[in-house]
GROMACS .gro file of C-alpha atoms in nm:
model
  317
    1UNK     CA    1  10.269   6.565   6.949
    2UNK     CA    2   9.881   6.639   6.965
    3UNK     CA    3   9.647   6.513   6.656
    4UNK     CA    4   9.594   6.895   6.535
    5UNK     CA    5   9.978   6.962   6.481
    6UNK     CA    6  10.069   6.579   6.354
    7UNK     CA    7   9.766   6.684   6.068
    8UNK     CA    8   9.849   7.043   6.018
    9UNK     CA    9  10.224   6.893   5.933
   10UNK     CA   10  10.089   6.611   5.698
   11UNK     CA   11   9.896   6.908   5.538
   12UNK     CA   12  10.198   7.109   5.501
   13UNK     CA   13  10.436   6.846   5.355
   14UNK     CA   14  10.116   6.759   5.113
   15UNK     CA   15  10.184   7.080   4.947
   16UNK     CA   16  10.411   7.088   4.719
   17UNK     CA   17  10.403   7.548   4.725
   18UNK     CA   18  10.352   7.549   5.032
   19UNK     CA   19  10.681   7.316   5.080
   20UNK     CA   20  10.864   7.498   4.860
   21UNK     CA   21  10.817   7.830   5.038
   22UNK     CA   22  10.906   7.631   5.368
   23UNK     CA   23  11.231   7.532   5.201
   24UNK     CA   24  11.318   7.874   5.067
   25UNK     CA   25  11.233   8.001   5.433
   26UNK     CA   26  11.465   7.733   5.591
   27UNK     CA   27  11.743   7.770   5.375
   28UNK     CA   28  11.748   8.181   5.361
   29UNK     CA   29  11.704   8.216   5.766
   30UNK     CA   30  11.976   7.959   5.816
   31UNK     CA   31  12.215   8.141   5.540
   32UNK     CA   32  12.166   8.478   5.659
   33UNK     CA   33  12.284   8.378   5.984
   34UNK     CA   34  12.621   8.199   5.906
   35UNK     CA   35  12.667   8.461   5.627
   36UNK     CA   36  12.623   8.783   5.834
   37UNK     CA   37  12.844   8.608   6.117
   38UNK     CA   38  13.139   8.537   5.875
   39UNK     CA   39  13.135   8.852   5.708
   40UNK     CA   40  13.156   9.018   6.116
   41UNK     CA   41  13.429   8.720   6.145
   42UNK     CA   42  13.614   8.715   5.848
   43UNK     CA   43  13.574   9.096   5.726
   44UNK     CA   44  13.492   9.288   6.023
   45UNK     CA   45  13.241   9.471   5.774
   46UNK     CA   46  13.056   9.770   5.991
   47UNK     CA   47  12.755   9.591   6.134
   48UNK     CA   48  12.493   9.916   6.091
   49UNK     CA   49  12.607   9.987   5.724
   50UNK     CA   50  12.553   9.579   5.677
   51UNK     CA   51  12.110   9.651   5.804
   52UNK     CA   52  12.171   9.970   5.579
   53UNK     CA   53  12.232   9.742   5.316
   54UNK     CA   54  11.956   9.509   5.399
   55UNK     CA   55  11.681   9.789   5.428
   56UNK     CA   56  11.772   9.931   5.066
   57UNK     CA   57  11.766   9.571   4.911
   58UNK     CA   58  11.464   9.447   5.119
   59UNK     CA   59  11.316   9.774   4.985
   60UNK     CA   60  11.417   9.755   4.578
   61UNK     CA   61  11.291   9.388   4.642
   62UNK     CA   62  10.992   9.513   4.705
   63UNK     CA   63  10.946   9.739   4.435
   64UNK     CA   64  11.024   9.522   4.184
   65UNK     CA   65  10.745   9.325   4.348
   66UNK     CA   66  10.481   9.540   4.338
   67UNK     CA   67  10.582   9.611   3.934
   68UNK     CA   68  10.509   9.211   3.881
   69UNK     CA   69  10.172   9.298   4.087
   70UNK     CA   70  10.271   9.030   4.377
   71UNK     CA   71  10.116   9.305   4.616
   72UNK     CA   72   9.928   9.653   4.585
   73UNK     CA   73  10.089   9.940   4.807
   74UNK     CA   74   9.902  10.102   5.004
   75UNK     CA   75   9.957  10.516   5.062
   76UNK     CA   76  10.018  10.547   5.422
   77UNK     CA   77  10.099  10.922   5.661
   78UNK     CA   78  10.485  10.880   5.712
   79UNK     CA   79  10.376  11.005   6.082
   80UNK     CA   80  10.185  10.681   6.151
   81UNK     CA   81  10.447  10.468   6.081
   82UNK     CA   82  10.792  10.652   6.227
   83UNK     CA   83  10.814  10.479   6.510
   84UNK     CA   84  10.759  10.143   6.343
   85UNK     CA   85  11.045  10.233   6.146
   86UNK     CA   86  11.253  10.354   6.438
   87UNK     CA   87  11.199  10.035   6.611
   88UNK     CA   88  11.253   9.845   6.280
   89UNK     CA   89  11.637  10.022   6.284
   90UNK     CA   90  11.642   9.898   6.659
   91UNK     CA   91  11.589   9.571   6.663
   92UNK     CA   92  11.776   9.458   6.342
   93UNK     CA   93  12.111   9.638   6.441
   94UNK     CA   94  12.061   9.532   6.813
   95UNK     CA   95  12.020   9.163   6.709
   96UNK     CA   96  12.311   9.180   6.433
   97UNK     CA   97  12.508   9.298   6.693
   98UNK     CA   98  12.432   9.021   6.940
   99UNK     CA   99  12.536   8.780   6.678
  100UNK     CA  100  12.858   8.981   6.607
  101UNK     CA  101  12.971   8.949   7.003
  102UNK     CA  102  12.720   8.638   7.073
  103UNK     CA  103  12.844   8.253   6.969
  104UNK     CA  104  12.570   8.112   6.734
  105UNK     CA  105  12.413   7.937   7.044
  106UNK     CA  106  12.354   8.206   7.289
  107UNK     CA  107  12.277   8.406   7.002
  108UNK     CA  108  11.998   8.203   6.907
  109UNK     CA  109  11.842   8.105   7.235
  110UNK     CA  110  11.894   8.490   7.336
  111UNK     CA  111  11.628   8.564   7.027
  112UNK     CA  112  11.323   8.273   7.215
  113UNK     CA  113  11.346   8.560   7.501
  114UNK     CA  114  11.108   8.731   7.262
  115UNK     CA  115  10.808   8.549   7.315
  116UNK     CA  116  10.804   8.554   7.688
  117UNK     CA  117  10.864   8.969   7.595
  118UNK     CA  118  10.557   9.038   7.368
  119UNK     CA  119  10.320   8.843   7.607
  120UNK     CA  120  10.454   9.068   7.943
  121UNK     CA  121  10.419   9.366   7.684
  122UNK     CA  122  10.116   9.242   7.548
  123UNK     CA  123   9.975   9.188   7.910
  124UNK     CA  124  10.065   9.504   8.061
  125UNK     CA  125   9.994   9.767   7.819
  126UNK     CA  126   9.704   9.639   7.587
  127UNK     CA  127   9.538   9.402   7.856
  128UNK     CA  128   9.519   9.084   7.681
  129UNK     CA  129   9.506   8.761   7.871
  130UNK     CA  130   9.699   8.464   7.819
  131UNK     CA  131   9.605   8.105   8.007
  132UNK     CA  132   9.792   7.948   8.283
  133UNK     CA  133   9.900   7.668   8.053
  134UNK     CA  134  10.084   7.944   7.789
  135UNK     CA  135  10.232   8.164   8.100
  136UNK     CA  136  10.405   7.858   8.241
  137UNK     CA  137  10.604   7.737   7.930
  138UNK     CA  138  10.763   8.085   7.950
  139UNK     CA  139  10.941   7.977   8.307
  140UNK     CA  140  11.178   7.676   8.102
  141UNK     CA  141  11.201   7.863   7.800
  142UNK     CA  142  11.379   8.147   7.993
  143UNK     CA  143  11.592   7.926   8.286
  144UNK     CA  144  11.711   7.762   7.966
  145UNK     CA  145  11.819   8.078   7.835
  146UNK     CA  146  11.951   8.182   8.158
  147UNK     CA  147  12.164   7.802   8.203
  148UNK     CA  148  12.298   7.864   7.874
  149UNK     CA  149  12.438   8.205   7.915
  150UNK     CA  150  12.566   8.165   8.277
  151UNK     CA  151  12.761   7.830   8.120
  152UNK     CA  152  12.876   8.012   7.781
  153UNK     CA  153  13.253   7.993   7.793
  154UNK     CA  154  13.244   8.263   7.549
  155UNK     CA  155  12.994   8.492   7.782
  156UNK     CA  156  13.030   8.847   7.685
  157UNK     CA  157  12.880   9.088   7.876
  158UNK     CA  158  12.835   9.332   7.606
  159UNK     CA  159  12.693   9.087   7.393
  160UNK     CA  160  12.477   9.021   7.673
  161UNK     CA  161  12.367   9.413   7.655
  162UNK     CA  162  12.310   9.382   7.314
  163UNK     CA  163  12.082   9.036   7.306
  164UNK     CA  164  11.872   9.190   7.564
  165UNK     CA  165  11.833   9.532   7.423
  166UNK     CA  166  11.785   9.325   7.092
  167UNK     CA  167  11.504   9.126   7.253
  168UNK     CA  168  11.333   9.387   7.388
  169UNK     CA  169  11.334   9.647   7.053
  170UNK     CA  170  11.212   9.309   6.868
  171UNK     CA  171  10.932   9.213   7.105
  172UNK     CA  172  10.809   9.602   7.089
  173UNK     CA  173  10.826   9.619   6.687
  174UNK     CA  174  10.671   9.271   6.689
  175UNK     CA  175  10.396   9.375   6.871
  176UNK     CA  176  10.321   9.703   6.722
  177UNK     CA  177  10.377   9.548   6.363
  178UNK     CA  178  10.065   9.364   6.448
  179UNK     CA  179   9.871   9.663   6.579
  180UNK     CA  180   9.953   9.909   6.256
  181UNK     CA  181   9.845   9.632   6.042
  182UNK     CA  182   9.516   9.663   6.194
  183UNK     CA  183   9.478  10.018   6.271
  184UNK     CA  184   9.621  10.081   5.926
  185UNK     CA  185   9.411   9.840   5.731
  186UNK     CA  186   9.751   9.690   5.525
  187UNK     CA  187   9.876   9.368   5.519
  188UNK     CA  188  10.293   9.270   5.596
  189UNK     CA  189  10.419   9.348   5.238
  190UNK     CA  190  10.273   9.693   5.237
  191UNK     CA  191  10.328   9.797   5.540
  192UNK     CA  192  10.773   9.717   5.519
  193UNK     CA  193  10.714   9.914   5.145
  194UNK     CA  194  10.709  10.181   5.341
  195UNK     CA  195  10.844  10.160   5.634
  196UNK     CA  196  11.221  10.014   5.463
  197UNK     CA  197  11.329  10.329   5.263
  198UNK     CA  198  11.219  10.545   5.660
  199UNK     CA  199  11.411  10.262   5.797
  200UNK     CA  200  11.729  10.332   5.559
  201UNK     CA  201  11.690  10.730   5.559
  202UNK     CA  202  11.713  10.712   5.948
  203UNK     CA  203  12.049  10.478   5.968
  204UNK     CA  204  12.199  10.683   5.677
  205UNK     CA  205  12.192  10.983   5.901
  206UNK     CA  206  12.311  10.746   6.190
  207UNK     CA  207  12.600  10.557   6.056
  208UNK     CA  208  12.873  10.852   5.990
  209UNK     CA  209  12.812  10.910   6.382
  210UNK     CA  210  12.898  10.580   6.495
  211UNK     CA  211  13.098  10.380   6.221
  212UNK     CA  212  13.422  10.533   5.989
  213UNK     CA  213  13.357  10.621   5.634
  214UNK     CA  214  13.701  10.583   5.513
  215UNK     CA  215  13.961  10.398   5.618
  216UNK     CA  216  14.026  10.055   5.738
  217UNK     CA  217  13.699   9.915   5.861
  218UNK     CA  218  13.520  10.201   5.690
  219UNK     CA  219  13.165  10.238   5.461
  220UNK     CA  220  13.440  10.316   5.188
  221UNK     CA  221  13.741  10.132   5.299
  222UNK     CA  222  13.923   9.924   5.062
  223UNK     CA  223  13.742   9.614   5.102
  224UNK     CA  224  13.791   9.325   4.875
  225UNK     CA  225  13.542   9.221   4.622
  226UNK     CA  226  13.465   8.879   4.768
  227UNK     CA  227  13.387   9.102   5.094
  228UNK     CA  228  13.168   9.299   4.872
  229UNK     CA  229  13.022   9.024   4.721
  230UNK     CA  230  12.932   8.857   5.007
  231UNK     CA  231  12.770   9.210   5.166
  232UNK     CA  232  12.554   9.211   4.841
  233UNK     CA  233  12.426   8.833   4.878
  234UNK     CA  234  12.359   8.904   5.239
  235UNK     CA  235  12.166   9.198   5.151
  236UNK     CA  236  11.949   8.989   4.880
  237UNK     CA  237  11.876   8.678   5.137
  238UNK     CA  238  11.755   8.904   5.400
  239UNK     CA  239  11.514   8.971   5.169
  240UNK     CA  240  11.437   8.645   5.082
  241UNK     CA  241  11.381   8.580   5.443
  242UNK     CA  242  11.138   8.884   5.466
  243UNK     CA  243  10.951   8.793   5.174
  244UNK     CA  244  10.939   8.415   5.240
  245UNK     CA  245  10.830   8.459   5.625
  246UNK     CA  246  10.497   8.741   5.501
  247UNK     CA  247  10.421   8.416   5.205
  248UNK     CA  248  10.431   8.157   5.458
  249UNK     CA  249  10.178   8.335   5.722
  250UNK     CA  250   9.985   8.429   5.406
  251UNK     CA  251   9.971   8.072   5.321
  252UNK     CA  252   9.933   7.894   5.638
  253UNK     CA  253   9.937   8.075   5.941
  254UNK     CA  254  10.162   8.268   6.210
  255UNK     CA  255  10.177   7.952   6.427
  256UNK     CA  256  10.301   7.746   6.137
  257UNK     CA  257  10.559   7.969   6.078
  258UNK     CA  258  10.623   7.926   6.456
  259UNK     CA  259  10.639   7.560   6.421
  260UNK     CA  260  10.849   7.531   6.156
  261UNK     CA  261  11.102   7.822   6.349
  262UNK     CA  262  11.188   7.529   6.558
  263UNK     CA  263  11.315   7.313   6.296
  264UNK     CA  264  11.551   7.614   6.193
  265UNK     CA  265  11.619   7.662   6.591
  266UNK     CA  266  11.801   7.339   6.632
  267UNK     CA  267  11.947   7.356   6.270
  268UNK     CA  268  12.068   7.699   6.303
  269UNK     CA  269  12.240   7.615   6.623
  270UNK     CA  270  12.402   7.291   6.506
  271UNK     CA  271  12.556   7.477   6.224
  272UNK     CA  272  12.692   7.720   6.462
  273UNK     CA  273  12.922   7.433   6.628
  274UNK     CA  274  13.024   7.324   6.337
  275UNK     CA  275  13.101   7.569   6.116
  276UNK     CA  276  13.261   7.813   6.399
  277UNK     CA  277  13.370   7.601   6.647
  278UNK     CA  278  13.130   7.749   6.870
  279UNK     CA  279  13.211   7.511   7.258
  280UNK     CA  280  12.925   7.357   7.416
  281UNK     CA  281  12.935   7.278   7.713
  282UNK     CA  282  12.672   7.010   7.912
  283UNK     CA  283  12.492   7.244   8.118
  284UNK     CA  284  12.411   7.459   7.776
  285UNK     CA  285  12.319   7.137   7.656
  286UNK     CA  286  12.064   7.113   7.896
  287UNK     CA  287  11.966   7.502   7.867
  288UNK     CA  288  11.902   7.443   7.479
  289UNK     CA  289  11.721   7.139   7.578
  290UNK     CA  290  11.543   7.354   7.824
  291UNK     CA  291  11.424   7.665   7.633
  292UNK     CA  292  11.317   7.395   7.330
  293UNK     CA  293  11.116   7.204   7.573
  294UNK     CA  294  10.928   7.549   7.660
  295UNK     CA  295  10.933   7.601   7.276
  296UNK     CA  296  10.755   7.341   7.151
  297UNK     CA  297  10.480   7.295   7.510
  298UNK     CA  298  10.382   7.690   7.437
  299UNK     CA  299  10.324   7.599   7.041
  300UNK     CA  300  10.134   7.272   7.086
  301UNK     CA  301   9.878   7.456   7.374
  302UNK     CA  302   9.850   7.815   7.124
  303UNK     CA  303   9.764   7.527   6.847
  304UNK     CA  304   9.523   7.372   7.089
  305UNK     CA  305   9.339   7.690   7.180
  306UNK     CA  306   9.298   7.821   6.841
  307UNK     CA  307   9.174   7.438   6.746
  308UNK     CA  308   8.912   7.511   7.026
  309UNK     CA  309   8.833   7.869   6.946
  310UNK     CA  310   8.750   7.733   6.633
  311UNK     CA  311   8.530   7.449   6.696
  312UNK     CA  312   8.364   7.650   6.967
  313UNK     CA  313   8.246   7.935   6.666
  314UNK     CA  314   8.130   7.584   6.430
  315UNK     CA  315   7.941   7.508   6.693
  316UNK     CA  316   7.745   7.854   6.715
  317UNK     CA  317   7.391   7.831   6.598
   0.00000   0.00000   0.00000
């Protein structure tokens, strides 16, 4: 581990609010996970009414936020942000429906796929340049993605279709997240005030055309009220995830939040074998090894050349 991320961790875990967010952020991205998976498991509840549900949470979440004054919104032209909203529909319905037809593990390692993504996006269309060092931790972080999906017992090639579609819609909203922000002038908050009740107008005009309202498996089927509970506290840790991951980057920084994503990685995809029985074999084994190996090399030399950039503009006369 290099100096600048051993002292940027011993900073972290010196903080006791910045520690508690961390925690909140851990426990809220592992939950959501394992919760949205059992309720697919357990109640076969309609996966794009489930983000429907999310969206108008995450959104009354964030109203009641911006009455305690956490954040000011910003008015924004519903025609800059559509398809940031579109894409926001995409990629949270493609990658809940990965995890419905997805084990835990190929689930999870499917979602790394996004970095190597955004930089090819990234790259291509707005001509950035990334070092030789960054481009080759993207070669074991996807053969370890591709050992552990040729090797899942489990493979399913829909899921398959789904991850990668997923991966893709993510990478693009990522990206473009980053590039309204600064065209727009707003910061994370602001910008997913707006963009969650688009979000939810779009799928409500979606989901009659691709899921039953009535009926077994149906919007207004006669589901139980511990399936209805769960739904609800599903709804409320998605947005504890949202508002936990825009605190932590406010608070430290995006690569922080990347390092720590690791941590949740390898939790996230214990929990999976445990709790759902999820078979590993050895050559995933060595694919999660793999991908993590690529994980962690591409964070510690990003970390090194923003310590650099840094000490390069201190130096300045």
């Amino acid at each position: 581990m290099s100096s600048a991320m051993a002292t940027r961790l011993s900073d972290l875990f010196g903080n006791s609010r910045i520690l508690a967010g961390l925690l909140v952020n851990l426990l809220s991205s592992i939950c959501i996970v394992f919760i949205n998976k059992w309720i697919y498991v357990h109640y076969g509840f309609p996966n794009m009414t489930l983000t429907l549900i999310h969206f108008v949470v995450t959104w009354l979440g964030l109203f009641m936020c911006q009455k305690m004054d956490i954040f000011s919104p910003k008015s924004l032209r519903p025609s800059k942000i559509i398809l940031l909203a579109l894409s926001f529909c995409g990629f949270v319905v493609f990658t809940n429906l990965s995890l419905q037809s997805n084990t835990i593990g190929t689930y999870q390692l499917a979602k790394t796929m996004t970095t190597p993504v955004i930089i090819v996006i990234q790259t291509l269309y707005y001509r950035k340049t990334f070092s030789t060092k960054i481009k080759l931790t993207l070669v074991p972080i996807t053969l370890g993605v591709i050992l552990n999906s040729y090797y899942d017992v489990k493979f399913n090639l829909l899921g398959m279709i789904f991850a990668t579609l997923g991966v893709f819609v993510t990478s693009l909203y990522q990206v473009w997240v980053g590039a309204k922000q600064h065209e727009l002038q707003v910061n994370s908050m602001q910008l997913l005030y707006y963009q969650a009740p688009m979000s939810s107008a779009f799928l409500l005009v979606l989901v009659p055309f691709f899921e039953p309202l009535t009926g077994e498996g149906g919007i207004f089927g006669p589901w139980s009220f511990q399936a209805l509970g769960m739904v609800l506290l599903s709804g409320v840790i998605a947005f504890l995830v949202n508002l936990s991951i825009y605190w932590i980057i406010g608070n430290t920084s995006p690569v922080t939040y990347n390092m720590f994503g690791h941590f949740k990685f390898c939790i996230t995809l214990l929990g999976g074998y445990v709790l759902f029985q999820d078979p590993l074999s050895l050559n995933q084994g060595l694919g999660i090894l793999c991908t993590l190996s690529g994980i962690l090399a591409y964070t510690h030399f990003k970390l090194a050349e923003q310590e650099e950039g840094k000490s390069k503009l201190l130096q300045r006369p």
